[in-house]
GROMACS .gro file of N, CA and C in nm:
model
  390
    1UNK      N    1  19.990  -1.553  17.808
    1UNK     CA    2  20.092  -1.641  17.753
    1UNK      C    3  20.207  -1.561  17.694
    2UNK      N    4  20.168  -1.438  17.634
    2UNK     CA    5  20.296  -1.366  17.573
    2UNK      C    6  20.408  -1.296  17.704
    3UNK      N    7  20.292  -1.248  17.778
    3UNK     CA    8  20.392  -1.224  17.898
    3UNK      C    9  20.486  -1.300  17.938
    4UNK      N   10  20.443  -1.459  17.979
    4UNK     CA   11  20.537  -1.550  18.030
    4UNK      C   12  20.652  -1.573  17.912
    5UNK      N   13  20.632  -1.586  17.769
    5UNK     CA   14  20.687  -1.607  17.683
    5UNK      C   15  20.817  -1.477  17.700
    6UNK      N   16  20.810  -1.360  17.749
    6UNK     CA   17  20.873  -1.261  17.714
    6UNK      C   18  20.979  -1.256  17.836
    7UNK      N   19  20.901  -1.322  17.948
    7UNK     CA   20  20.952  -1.320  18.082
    7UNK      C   21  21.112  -1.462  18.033
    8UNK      N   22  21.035  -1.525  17.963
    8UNK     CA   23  21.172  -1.644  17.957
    8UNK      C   24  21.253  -1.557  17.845
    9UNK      N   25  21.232  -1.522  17.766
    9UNK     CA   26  21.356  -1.459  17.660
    9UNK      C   27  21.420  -1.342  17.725
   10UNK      N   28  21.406  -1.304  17.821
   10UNK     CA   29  21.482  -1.182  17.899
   10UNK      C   30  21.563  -1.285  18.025
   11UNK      N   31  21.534  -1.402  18.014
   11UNK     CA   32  21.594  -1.480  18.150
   11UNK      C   33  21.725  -1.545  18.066
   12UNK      N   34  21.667  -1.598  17.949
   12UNK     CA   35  21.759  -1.667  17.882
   12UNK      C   36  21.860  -1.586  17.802
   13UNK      N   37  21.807  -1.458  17.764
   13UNK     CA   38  21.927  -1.366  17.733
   13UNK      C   39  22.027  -1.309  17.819
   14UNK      N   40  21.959  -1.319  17.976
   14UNK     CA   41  22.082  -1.278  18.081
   14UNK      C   42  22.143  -1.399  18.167
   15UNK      N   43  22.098  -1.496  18.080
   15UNK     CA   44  22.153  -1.648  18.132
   15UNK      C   45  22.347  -1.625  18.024
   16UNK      N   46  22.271  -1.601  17.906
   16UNK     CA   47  22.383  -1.600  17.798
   16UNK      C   48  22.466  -1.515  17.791
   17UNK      N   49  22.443  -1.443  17.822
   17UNK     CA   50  22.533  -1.263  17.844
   17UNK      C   51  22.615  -1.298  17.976
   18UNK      N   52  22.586  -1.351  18.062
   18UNK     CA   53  22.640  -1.373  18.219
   18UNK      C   54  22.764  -1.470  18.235
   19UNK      N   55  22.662  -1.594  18.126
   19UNK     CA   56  22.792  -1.688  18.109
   19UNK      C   57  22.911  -1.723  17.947
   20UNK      N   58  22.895  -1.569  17.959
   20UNK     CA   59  23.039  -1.571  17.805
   20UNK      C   60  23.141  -1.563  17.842
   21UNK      N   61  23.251  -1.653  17.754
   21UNK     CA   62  23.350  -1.619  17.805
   21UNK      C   63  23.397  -1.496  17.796
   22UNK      N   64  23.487  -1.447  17.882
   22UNK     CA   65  23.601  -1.325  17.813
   22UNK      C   66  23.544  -1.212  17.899
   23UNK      N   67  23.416  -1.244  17.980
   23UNK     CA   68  23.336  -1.088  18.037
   23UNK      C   69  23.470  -1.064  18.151
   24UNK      N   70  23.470  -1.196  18.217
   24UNK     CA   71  23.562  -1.189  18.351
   24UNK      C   72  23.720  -1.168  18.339
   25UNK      N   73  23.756  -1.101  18.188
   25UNK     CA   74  23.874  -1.114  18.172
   25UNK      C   75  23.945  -0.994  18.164
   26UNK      N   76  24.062  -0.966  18.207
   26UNK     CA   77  24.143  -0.797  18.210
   26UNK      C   78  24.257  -0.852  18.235
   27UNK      N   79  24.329  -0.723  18.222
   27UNK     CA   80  24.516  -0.695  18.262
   27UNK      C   81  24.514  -0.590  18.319
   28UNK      N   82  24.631  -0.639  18.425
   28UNK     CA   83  24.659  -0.544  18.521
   28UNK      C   84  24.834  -0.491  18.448
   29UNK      N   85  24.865  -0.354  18.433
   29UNK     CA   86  24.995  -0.321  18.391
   29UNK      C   87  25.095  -0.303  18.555
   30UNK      N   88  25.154  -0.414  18.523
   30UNK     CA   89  25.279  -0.377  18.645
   30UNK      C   90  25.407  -0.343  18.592
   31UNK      N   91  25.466  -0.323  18.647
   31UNK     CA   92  25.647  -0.274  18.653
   31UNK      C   93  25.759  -0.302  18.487
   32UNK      N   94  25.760  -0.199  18.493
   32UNK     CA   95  25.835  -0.184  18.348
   32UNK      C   96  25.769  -0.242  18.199
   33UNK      N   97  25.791  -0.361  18.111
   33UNK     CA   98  25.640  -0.411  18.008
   33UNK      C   99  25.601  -0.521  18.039
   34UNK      N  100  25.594  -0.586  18.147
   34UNK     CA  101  25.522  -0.692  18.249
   34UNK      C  102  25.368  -0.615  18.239
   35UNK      N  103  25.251  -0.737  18.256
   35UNK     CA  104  25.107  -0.767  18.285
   35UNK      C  105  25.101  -0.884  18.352
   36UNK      N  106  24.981  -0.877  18.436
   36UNK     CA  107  24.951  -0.936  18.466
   36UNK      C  108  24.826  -1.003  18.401
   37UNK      N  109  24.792  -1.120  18.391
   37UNK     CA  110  24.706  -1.122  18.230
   37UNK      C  111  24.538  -1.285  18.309
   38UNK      N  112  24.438  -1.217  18.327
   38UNK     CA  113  24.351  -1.325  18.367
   38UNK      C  114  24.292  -1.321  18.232
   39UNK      N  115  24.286  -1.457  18.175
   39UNK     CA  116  24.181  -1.500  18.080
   39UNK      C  117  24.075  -1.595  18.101
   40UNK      N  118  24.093  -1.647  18.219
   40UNK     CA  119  23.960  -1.707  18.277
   40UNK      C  120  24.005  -1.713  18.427
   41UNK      N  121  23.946  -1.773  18.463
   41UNK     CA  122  23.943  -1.804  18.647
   41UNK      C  123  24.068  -1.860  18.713
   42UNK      N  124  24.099  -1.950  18.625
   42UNK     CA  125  24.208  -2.052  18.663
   42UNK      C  126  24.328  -2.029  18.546
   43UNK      N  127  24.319  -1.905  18.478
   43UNK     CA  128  24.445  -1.920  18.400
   43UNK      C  129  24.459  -1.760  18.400
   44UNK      N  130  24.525  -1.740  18.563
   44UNK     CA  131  24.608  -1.615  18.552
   44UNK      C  132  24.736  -1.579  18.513
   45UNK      N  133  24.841  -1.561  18.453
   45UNK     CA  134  24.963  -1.533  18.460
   45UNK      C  135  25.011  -1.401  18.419
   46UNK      N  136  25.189  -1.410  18.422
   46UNK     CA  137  25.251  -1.242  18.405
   46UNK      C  138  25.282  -1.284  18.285
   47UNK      N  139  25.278  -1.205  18.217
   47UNK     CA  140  25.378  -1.192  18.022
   47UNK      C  141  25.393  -1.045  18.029
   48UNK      N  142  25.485  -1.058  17.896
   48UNK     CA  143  25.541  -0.904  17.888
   48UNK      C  144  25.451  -0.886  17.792
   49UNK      N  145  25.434  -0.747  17.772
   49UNK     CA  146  25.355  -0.688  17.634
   49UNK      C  147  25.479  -0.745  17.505
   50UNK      N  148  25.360  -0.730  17.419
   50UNK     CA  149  25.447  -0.746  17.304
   50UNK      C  150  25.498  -0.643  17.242
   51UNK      N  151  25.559  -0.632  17.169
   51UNK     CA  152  25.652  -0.514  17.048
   51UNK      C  153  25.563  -0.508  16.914
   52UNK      N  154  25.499  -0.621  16.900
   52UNK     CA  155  25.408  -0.630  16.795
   52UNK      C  156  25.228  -0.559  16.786
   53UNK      N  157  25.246  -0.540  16.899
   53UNK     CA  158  25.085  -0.434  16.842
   53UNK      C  159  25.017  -0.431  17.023
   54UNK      N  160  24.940  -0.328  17.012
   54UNK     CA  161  24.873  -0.284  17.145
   54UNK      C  162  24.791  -0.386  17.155
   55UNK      N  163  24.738  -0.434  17.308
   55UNK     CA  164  24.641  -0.542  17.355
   55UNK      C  165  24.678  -0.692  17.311
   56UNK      N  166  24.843  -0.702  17.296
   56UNK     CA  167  24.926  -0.823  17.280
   56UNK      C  168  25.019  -0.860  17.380
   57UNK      N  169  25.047  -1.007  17.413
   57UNK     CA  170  25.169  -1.041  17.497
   57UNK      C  171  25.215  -1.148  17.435
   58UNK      N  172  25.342  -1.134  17.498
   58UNK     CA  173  25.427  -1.215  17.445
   58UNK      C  174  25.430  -1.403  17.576
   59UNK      N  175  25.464  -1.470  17.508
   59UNK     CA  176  25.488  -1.614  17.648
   59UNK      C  177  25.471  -1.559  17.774
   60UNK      N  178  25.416  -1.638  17.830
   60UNK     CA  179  25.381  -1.601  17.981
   60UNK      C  180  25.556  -1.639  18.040
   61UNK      N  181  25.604  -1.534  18.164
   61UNK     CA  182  25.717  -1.553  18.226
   61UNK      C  183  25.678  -1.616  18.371
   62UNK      N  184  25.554  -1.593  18.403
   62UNK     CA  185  25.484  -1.683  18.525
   62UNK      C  186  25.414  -1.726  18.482
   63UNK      N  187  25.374  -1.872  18.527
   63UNK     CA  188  25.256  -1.955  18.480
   63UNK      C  189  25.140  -1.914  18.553
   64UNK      N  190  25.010  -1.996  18.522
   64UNK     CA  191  24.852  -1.986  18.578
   64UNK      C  192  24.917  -2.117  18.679
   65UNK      N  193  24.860  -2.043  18.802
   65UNK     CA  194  24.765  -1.943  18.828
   65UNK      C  195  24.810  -1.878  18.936
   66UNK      N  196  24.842  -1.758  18.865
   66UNK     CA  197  24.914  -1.627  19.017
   66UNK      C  198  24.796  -1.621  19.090
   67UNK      N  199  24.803  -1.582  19.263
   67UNK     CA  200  24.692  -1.584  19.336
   67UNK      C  201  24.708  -1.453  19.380
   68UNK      N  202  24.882  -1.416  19.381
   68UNK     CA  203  24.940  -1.310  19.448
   68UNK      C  204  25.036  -1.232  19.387
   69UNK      N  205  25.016  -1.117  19.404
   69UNK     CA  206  25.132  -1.042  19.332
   69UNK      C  207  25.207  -0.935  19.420
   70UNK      N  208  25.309  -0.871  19.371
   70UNK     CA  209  25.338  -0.792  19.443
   70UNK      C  210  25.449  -0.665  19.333
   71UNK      N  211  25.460  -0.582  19.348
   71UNK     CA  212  25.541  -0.477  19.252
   71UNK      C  213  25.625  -0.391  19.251
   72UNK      N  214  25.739  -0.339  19.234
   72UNK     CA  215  25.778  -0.170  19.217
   72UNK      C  216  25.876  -0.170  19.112
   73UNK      N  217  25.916  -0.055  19.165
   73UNK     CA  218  26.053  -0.040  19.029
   73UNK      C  219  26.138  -0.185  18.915
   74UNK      N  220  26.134  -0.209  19.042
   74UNK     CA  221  26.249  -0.343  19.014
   74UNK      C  222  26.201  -0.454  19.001
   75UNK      N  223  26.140  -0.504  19.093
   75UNK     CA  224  26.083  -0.629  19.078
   75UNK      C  225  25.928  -0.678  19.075
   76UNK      N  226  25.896  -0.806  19.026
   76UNK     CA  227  25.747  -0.840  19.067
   76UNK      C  228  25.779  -0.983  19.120
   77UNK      N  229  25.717  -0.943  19.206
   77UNK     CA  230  25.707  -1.100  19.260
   77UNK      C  231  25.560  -1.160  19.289
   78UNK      N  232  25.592  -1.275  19.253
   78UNK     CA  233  25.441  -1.332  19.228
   78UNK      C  234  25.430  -1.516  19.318
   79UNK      N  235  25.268  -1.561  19.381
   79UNK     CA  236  25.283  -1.639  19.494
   79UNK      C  237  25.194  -1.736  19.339
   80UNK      N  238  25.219  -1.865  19.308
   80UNK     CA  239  25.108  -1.962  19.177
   80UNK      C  240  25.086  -2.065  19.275
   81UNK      N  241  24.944  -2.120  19.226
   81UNK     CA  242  24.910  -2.193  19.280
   81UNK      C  243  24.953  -2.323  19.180
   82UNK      N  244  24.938  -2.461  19.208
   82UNK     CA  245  24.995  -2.546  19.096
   82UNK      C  246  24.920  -2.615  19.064
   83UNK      N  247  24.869  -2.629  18.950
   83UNK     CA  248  24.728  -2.747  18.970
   83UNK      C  249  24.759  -2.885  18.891
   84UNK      N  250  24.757  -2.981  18.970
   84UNK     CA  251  24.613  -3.024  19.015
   84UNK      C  252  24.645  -3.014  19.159
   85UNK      N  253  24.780  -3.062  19.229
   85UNK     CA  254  24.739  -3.096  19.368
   85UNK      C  255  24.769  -2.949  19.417
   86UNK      N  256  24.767  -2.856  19.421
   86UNK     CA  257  24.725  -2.717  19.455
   86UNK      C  258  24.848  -2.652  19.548
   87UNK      N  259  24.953  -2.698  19.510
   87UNK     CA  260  25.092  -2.639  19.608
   87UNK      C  261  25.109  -2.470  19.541
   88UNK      N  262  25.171  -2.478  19.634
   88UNK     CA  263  25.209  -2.299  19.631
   88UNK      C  264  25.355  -2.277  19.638
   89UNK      N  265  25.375  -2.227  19.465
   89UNK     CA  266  25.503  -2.160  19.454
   89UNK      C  267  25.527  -2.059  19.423
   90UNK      N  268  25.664  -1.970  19.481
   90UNK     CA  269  25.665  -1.841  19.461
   90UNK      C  270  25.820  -1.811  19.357
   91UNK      N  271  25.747  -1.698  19.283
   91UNK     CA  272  25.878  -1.637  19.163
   91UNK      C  273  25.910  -1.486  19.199
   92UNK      N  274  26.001  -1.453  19.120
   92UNK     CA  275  26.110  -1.314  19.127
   92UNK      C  276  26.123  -1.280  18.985
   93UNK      N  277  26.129  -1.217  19.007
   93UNK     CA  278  26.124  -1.121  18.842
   93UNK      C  279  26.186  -0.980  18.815
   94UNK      N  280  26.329  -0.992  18.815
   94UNK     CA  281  26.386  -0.879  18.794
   94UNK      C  282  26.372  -0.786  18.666
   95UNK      N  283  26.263  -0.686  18.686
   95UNK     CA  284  26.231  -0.588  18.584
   95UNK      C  285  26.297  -0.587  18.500
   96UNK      N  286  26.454  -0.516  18.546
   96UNK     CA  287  26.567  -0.416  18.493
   96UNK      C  288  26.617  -0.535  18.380
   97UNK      N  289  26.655  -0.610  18.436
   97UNK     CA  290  26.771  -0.722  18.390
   97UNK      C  291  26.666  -0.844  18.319
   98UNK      N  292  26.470  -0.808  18.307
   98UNK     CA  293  26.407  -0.897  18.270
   98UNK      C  294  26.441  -1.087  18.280
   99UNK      N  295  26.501  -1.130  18.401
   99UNK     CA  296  26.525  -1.224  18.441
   99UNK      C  297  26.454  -1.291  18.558
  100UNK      N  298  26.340  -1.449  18.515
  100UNK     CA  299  26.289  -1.498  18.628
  100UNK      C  300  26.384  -1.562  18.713
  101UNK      N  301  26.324  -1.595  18.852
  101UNK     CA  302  26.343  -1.710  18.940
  101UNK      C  303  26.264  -1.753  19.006
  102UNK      N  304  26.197  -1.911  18.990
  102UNK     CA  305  26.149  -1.969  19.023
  102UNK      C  306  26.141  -2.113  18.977
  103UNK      N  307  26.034  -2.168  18.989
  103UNK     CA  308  25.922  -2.145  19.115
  103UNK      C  309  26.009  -2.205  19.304
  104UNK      N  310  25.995  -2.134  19.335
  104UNK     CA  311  26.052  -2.130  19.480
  104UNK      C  312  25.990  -2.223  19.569
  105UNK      N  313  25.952  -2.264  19.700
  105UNK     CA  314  25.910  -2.330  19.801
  105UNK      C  315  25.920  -2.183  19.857
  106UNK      N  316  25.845  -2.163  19.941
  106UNK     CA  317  25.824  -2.097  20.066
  106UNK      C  318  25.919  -2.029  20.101
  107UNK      N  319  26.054  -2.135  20.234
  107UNK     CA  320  26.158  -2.066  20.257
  107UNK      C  321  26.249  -2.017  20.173
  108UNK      N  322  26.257  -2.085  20.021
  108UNK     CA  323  26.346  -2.101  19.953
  108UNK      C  324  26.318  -1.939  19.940
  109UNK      N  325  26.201  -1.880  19.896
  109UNK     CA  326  26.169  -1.756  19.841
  109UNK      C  327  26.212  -1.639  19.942
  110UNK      N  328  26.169  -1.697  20.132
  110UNK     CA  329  26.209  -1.569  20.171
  110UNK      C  330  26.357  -1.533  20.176
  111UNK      N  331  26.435  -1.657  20.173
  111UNK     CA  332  26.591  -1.648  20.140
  111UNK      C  333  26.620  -1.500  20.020
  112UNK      N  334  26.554  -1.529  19.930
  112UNK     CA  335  26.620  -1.465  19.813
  112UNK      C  336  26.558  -1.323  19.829
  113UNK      N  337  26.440  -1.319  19.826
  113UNK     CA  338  26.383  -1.169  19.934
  113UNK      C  339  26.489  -1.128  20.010
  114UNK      N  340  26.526  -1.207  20.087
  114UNK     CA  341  26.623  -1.084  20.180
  114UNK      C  342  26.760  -1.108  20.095
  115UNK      N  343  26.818  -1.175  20.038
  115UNK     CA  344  26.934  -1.172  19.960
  115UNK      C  345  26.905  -1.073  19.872
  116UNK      N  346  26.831  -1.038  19.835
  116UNK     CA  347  26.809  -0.901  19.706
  116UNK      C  348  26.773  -0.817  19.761
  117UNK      N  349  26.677  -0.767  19.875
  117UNK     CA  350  26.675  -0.676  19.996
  117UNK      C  351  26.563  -0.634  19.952
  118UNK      N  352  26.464  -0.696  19.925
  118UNK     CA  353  26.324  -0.639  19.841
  118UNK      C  354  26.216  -0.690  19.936
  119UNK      N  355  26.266  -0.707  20.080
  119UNK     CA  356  26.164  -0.692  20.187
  119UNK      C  357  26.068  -0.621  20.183
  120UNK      N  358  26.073  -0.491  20.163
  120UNK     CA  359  25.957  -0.384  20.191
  120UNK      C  360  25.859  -0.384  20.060
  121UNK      N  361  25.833  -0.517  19.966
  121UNK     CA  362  25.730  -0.554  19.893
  121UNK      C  363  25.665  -0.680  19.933
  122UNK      N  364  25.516  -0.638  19.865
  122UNK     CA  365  25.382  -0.724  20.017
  122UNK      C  366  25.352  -0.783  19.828
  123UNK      N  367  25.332  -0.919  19.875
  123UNK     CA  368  25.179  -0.997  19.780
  123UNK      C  369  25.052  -0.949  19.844
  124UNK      N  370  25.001  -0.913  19.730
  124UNK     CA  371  24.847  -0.863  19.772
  124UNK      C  372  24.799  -0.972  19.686
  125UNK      N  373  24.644  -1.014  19.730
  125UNK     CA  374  24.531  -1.107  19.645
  125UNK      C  375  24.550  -1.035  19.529
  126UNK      N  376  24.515  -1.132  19.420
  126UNK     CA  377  24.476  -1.072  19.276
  126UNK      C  378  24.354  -1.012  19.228
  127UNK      N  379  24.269  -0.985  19.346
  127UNK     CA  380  24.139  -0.989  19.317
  127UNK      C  381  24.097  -0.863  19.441
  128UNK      N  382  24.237  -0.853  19.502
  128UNK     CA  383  24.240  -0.727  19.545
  128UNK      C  384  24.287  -0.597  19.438
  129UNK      N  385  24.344  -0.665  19.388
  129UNK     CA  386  24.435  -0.521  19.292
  129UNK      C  387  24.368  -0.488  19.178
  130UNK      N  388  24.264  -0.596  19.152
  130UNK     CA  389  24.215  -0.568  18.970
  130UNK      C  390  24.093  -0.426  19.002
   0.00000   0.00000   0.00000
């Protein structure tokens, strides 16, 4: 009986440990003081770090839930999903000049891609890059 007894308190302690919040949660540092910031599953977004203390951000500049990102010098560009009915819009994010644009439609986005000439940046999954 103590065995079985010991067998459930090692099940139920990795029942509880498995499902806490915050295990599944990190930042990714992109381009200039931009993050990319998951705090649960469905609430990814970009914010800037804050000025006020390390492991802080400031308002998110993209909403939840980025699926896609993409990065360099200059810009981030990012693909959100919209919930509830699950459309897909895409933003621009000029590093330098810290100025969004969005949320885009599709064509609307590859327009401005090639109007800013920032073709040669790819959205990768978010779940590729972490």
């Amino acid at each position: 009986m103590e065995v079985i007894m010991k067998r459930w308190i090692v099940i139920l302690i990795c029942l509880f440990i498995s499902g806490c919040a915050g295990l599944g949660d990190y930042s990714i540092d992109l381009s200039g003081n931009y993050s990319l910031l998951r705090t649960s599953s469905h609430n990814i977004t970009i914010a800037p770090k804050s000025k006020n203390g390390e492991g802080m951000w400031d308002e998110n500049v993209i909403p939840a839930k980025v699926v896609e990102v993409g990065w360099n010098e200059d810009y981030i560009i990012a693909k959100q999903q919209a919930y509830p009915n699950e459309e897909y819009f895409y933003w621009i994010l000029n590093v330098k000049d810290e100025y969004v644009e969005g949320p885009f439609i599709l064509n609307d986005f590859q327009k401005k891609i090639k109007e800013y000439d920032i073709t040669n940046l790819e959205l990768k999954l978010v779940e590729d890059i972490q």
